[in-house]
Short mmCIF file of C-alpha atoms and ligand atoms in Angstrom, two decimals:
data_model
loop_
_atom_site.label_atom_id
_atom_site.label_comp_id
_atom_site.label_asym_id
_atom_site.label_seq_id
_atom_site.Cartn_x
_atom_site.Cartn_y
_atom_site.Cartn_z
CA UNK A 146 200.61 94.09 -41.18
CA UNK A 147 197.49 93.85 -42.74
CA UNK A 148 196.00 90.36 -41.92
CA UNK A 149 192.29 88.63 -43.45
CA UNK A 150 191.58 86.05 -40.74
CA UNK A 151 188.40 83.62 -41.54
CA UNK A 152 186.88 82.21 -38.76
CA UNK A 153 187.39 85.00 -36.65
CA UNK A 154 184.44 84.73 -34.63
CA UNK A 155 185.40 81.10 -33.68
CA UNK A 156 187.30 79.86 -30.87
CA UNK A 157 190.95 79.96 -31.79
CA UNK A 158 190.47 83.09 -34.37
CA UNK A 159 188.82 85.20 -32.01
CA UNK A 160 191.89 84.48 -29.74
CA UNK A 161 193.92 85.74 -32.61
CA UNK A 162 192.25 88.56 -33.78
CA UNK A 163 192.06 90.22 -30.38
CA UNK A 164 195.98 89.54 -30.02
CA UNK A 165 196.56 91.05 -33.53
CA UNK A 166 195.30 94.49 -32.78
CA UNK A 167 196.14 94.24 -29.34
CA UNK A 168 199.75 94.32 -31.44
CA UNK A 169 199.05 96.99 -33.85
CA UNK A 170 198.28 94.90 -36.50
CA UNK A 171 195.17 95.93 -38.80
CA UNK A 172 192.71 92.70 -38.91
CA UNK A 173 189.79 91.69 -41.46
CA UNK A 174 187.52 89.21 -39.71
CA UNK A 175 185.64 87.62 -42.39
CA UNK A 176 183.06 85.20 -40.67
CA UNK A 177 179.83 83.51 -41.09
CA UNK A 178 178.78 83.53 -38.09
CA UNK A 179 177.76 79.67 -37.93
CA UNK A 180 176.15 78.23 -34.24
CA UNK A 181 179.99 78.41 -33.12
CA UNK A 182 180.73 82.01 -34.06
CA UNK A 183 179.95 84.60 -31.71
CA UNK A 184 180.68 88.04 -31.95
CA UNK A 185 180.94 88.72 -28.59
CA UNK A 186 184.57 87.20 -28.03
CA UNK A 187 185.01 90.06 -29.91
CA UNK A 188 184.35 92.29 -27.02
CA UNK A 189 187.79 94.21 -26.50
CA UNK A 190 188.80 94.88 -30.39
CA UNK A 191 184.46 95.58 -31.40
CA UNK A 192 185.22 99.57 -31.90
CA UNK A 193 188.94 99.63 -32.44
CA UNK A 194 189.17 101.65 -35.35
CA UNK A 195 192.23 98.32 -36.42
CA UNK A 196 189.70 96.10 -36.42
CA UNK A 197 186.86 95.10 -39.12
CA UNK A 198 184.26 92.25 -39.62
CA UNK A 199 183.10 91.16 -43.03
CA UNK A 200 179.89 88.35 -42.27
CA UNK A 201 180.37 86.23 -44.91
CA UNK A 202 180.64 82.50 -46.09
CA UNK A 203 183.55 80.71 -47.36
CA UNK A 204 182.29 79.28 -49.70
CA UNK A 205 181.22 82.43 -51.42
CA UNK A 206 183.63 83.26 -53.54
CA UNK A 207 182.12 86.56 -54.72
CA UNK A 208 181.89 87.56 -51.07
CA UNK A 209 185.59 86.17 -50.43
CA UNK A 210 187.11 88.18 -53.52
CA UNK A 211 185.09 91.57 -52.51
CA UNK A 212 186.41 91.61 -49.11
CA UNK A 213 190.06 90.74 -50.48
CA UNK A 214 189.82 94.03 -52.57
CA UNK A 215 188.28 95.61 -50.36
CA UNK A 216 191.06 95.32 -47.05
CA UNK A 217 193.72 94.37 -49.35
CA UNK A 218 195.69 91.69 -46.60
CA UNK A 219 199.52 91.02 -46.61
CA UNK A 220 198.54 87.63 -44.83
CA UNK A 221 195.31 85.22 -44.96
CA UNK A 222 195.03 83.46 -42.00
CA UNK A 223 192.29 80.55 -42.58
CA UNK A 224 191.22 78.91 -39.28
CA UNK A 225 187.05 79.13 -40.79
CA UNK A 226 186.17 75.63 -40.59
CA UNK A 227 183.21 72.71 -39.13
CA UNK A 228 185.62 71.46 -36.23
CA UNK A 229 183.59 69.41 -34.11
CA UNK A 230 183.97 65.57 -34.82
CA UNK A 231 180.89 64.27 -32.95
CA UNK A 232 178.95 66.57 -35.66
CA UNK A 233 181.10 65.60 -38.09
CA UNK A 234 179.81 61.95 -37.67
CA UNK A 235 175.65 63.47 -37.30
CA UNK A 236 175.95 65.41 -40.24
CA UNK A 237 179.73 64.96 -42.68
CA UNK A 238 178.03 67.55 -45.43
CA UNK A 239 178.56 70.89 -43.92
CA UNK A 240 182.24 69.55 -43.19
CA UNK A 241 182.81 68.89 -46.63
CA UNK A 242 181.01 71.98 -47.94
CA UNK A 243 182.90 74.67 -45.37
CA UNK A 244 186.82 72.91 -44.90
CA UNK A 245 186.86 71.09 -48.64
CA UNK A 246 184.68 73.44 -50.85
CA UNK A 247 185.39 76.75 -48.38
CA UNK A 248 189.05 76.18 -48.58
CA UNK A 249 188.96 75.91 -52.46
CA UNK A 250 187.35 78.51 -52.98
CA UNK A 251 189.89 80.67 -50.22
CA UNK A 252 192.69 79.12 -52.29
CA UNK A 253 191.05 80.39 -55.81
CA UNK A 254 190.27 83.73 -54.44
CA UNK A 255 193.80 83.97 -53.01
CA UNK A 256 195.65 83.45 -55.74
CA UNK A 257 193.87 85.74 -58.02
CA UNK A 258 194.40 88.24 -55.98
CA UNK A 259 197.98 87.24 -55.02
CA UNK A 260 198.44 87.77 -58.61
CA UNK A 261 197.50 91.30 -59.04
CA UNK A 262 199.92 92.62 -56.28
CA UNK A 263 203.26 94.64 -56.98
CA UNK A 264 206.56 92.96 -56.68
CA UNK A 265 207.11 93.74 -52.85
CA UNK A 266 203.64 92.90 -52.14
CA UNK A 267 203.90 89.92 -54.23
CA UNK A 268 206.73 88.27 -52.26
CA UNK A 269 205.93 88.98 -49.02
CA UNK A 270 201.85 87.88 -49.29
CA UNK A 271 201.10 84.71 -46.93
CA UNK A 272 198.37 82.19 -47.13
CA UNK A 273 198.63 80.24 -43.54
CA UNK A 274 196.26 77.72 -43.57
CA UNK A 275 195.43 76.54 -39.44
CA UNK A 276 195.19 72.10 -39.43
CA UNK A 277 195.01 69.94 -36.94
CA UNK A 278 197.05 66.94 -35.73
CA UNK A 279 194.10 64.47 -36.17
CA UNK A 280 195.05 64.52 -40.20
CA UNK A 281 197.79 61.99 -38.96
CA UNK A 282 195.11 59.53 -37.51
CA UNK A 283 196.12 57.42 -33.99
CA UNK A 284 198.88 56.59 -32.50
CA UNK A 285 199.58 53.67 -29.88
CA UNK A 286 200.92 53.98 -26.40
CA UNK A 287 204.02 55.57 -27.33
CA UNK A 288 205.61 57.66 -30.93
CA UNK A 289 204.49 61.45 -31.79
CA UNK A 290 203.36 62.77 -34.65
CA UNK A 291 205.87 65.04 -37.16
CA UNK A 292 205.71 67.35 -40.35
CA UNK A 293 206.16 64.35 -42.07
CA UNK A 294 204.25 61.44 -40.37
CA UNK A 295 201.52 59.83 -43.02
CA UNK A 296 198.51 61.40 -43.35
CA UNK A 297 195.61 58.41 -41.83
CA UNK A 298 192.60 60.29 -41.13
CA UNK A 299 189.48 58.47 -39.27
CA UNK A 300 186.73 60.70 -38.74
CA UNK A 301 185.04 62.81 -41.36
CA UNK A 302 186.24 66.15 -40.01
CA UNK A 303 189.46 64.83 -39.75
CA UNK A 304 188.95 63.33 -43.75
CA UNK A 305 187.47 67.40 -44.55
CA UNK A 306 190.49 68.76 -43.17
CA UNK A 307 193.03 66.23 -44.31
CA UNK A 308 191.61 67.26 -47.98
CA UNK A 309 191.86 70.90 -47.16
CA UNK A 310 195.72 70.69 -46.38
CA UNK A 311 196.54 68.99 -49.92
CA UNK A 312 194.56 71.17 -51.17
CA UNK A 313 196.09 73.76 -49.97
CA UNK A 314 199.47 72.09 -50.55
CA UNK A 315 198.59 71.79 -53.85
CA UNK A 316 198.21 75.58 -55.12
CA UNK A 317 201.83 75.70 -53.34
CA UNK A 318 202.96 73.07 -55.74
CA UNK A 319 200.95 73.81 -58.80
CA UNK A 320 200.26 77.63 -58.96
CA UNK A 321 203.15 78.80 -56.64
CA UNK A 322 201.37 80.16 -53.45
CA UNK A 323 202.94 80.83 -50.83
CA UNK A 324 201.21 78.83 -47.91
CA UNK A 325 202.15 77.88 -44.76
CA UNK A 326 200.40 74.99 -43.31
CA UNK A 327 200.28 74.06 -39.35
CA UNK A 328 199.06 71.33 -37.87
CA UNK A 329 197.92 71.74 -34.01
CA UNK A 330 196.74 69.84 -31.12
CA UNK A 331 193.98 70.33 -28.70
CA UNK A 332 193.48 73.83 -27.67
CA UNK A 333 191.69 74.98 -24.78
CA UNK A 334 191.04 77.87 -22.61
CA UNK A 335 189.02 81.07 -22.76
CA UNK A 336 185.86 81.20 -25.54
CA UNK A 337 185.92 77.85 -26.67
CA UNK A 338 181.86 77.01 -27.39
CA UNK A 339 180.39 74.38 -24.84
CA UNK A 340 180.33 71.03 -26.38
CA UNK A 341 183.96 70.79 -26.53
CA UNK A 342 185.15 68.85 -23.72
CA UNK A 343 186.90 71.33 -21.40
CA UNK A 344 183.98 73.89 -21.51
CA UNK A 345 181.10 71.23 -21.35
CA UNK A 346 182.60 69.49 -18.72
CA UNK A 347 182.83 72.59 -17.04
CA UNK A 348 178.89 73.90 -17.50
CA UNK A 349 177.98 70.36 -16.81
CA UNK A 350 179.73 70.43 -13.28
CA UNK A 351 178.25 73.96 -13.02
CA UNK A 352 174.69 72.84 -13.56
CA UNK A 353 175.33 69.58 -11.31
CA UNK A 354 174.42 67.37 -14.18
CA UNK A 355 176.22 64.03 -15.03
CA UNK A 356 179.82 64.12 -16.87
CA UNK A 357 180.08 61.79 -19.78
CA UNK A 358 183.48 60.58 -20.28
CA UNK A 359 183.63 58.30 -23.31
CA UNK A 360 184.85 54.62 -22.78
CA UNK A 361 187.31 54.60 -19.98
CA UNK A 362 188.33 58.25 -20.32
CA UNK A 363 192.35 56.66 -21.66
CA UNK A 364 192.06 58.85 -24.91
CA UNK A 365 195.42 60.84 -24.89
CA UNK A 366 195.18 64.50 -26.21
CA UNK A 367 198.45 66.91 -26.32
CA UNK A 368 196.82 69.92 -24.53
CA UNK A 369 197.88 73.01 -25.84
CA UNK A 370 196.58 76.65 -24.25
CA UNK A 371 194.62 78.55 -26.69
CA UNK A 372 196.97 81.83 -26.21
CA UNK A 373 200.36 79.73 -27.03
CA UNK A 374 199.06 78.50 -30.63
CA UNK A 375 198.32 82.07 -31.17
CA UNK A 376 201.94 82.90 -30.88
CA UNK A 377 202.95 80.20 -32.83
CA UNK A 378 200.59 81.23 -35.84
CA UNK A 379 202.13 84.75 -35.73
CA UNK A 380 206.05 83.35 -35.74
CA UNK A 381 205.03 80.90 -38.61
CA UNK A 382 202.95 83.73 -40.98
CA UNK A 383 205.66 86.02 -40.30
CA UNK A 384 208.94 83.97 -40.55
CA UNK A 385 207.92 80.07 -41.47
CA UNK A 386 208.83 79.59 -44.81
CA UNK A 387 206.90 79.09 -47.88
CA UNK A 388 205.28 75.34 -48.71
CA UNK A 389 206.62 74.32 -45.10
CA UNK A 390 204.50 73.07 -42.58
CA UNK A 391 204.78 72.89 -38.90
CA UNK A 392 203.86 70.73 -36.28
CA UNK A 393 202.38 73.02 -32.82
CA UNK A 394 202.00 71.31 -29.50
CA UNK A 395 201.42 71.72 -26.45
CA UNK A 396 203.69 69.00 -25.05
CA UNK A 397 200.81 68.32 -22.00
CA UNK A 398 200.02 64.96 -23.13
CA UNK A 399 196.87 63.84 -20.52
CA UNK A 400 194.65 61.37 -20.32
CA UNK A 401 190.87 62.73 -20.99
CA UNK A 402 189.93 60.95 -17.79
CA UNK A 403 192.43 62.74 -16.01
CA UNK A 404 191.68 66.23 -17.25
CA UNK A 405 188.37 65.76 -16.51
CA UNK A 406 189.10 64.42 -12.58
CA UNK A 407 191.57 68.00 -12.58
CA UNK A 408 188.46 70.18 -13.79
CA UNK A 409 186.39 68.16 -10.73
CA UNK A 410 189.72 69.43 -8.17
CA UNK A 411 189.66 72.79 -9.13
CA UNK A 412 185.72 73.12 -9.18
CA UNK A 413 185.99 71.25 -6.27
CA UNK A 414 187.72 74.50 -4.90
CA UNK A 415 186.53 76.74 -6.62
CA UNK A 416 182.98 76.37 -6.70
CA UNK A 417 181.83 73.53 -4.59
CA UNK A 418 178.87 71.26 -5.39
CA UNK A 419 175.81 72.56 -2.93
CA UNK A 420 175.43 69.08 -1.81
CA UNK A 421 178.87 68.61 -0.41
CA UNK A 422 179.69 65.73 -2.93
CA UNK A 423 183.10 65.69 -4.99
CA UNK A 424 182.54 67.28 -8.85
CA UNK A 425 184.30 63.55 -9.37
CA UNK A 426 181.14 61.72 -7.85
CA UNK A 427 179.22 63.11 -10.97
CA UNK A 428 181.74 61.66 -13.95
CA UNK A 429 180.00 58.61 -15.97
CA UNK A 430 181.37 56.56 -18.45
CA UNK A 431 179.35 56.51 -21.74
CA UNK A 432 180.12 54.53 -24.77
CA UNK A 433 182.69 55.87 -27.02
CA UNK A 434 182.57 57.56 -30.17
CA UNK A 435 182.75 55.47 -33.41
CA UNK A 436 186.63 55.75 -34.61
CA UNK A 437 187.75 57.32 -31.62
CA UNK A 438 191.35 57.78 -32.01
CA UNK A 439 193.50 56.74 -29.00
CA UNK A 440 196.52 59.22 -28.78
CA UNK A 441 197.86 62.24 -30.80
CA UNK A 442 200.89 63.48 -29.24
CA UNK A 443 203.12 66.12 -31.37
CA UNK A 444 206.52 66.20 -31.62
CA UNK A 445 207.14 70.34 -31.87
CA UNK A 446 210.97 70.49 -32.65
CA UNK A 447 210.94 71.76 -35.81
CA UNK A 448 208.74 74.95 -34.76
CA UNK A 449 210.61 75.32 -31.65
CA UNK A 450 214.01 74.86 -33.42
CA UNK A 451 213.23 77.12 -36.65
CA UNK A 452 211.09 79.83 -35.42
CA UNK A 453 212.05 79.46 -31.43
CA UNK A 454 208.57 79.47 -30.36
CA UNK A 455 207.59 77.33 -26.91
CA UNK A 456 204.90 76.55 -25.34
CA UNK A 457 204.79 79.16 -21.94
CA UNK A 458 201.29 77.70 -20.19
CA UNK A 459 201.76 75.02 -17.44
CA UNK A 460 198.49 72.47 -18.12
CA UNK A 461 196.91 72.74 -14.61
CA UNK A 462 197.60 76.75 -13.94
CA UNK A 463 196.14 76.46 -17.32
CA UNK A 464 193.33 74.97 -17.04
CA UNK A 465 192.84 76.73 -13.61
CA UNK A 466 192.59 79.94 -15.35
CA UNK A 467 189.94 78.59 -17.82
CA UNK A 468 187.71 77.23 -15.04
CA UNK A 469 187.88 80.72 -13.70
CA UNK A 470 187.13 81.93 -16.79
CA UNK A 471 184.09 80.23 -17.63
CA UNK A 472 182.98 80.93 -13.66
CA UNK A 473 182.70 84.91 -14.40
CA UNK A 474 181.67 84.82 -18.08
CA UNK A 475 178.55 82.51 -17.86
CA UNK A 476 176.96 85.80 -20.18
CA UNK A 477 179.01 84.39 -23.07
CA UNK A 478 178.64 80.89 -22.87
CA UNK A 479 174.76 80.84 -21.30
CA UNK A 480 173.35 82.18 -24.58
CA UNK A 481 175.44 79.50 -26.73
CA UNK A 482 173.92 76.56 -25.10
CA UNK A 483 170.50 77.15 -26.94
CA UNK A 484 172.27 76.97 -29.87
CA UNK A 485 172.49 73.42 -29.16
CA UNK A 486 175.83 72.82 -27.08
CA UNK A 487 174.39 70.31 -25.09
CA UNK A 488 172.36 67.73 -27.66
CA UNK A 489 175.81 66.71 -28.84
CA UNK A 490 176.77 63.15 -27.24
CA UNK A 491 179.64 64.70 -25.22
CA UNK A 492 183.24 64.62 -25.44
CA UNK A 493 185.93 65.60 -28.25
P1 NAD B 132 185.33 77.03 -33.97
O1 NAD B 132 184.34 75.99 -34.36
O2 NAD B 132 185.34 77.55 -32.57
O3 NAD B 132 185.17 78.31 -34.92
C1 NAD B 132 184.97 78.18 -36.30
C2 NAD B 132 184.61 79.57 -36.84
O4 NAD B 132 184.47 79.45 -38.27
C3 NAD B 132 183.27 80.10 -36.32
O5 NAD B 132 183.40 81.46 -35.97
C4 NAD B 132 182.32 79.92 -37.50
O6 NAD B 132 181.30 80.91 -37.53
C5 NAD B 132 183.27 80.07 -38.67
N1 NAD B 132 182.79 79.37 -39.87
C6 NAD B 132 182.38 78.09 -39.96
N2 NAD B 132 181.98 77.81 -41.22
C7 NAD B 132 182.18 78.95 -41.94
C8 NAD B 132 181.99 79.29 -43.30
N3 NAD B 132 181.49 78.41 -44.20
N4 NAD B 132 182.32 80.53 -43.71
C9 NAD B 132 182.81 81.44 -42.83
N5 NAD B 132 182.99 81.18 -41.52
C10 NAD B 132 182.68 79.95 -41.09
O7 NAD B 132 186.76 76.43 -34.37
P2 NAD B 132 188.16 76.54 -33.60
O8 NAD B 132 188.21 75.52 -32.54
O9 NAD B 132 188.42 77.96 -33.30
O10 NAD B 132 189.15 76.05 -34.76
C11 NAD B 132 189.64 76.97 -35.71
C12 NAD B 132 190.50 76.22 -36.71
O11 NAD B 132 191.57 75.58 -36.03
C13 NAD B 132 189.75 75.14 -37.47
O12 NAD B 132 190.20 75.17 -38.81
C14 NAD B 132 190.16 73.86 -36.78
O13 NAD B 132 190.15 72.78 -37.68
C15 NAD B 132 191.57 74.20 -36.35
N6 NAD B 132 192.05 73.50 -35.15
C16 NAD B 132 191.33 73.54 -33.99
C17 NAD B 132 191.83 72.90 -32.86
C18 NAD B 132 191.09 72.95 -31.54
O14 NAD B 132 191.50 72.29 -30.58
N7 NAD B 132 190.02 73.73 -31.41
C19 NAD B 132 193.03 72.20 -32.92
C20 NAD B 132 193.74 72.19 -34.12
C21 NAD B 132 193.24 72.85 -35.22
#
């Protein structure tokens, strides 16, 4: 297949580009290159003659339709977005420009083009656009949250992307496009830029500075290993069905305090403070983030049931292979703390 993936340079679409052409497929990475995009997770696919990168904004629609014409895609996969909430609350304007306005103007550029293709082009074309669970706000100590649980967003990324997935919902419903829509939880692993809470904590502990937990550390997150949700993107483009969306999860639901007193273990291990003091000695308790939602928890059945896609990562051997990770590749994530990781109050 021929697949456009925006956002390619980020976390999660670098993740899936490289396991694209790693499986033959022929990828268009069309990316701004924003503070969180970084070529260099682009390492292994750079000079594969399957692989292409188009810098360019979202939000330019000239750009966006040149590129379509140009690499002609069977699929758009649209993961290009702001996605960092404590930003989000600093500075809401970029989030509404890149997920509301970006994702408009993907949609617009899209269609057109979904237009001009030939019948069998025509019906099998895909526009999969990549969500998140926090659309569906907080939940209390116990519930999950489904394809069809109300949308209640709190923060304004989680407003920006809540907008983007009626929008995108919308062209489904008004112009006929054939979207797919899914809805994730926390990722984590390999590449993920430094002021999200996994990695940060992680550089933190490596530089033997303090690690800010925010109120009492009980936020509950559904962990979900970067590698799995790129499997279930590629089940869902290539046999979800059209207008459906689908709920991805890790089914790891942890407590943030607790993932951050496993990253302290396995340092703890693995790289052991020079003073001889637990990585756990160093966690503080800072106050917590304006609307901080308590729990998201997904309930995957309908993804598991339809397209028989599970979860394979364990949490902890998990997140034991992204400490390691981030131990031997301190050349990718050294440079991206200048880009100004570490000003951010802490912890998504
Ligand atoms: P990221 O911040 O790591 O990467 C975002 C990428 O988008 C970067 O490469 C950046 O350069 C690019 N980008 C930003 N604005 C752009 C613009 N205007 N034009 C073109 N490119 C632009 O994000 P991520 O964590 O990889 O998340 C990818 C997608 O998945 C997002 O849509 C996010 O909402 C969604 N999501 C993320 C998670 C998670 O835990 N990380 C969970 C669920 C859903």
């Amino acid at each position: 297949m021929r697949i456009l993936v925006t956002g390619g340079a980020g976390f999660i679409g670098s993740a899936l580009v490289r396991h694209l052409v790693a499986h033959g497929h022929e990828v268009c990475n069309l990316d701004a290159l924003t503070y969180a995009g970084t070529l260099t997770s682009l390492a292994p696919v750079a000079d594969n003659p399957r692989y292409r990168f188009v810098r360019a904004n979202i939000c330019d629609g000239e750009a966006v339709r040149a590129a379509l014409q140009d690499f002609r895609p069977d699929v758009i996969t649209h993961l290009a977005a702001e996605s960092h909430v404590d930003r989000s609350l600093d500075g809401p304007g970029a989030f509404i420009q890149t997920n509301l306005v970006g994702t408009y103007t993907m949609l617009a550029e899209a269609l057109d083009y979904w237009r001009t293709l030939d019948a069998r082009a025509h019906a099998a074309f895909r526009f999969h656009h990549i969500s998140t669970d926090e659309v569906f706000g907080s939940l209390g100590p116990e519930g999950y949250f489904t394809e069809t649980t109300p949308y209640d967003p709190r923060s304004p990324y989680s407003a920006s992307k809540a907008g983007s997935d009626h929008l995108v919902s919308a062209w489904h419903h008004s112009y006929g496009l054939p979207v797919l829509i899914t809805n994730c939880s926390n990722n984590y692993g390999p590449c993920q830029f430094p002021e999200k809470m996994i990695p940060l904590m992680i550089v933190k502990a490596l530089a033997g500075e303090l690690l800010p937990v925010y109120g009492g550390g009980e936020n509950v997150r559904d962990w979900l290993y970067v590698e799995d949700h790129v499997r279930a993107l590629v089940r869902v483009f290539e046999a979800g069905v059209p207008g459906r969306r689908y709920a991805v999860g890790g089914g790891a639901q942890r407590r943030n305090i607790d993932v951050v007193r496993g990253l302290c273990a396995i340092l703890d291990r693995l790289h052991p403070r020079a003073d001889g003091r637990d990585h756990a000695r160093a966690i503080t308790f800072v106050e917590d983030r304006p609307g901080h939602d308590l729990r998201y928890a997904i309930d995957a059945r309908r993804i598991q049931g339809e397209l028989g896609w599970t979860p394979r990562e364990v949490f902890e051997t998990g997140l034991e292979k992204t400490v390691r990770w981030y131990l031997d590749n301190e050349a990718w994530w050294r440079p991206l703390l200048e880009r100004g990781a570490d000003r951010r109050r802490g912890l998504a």
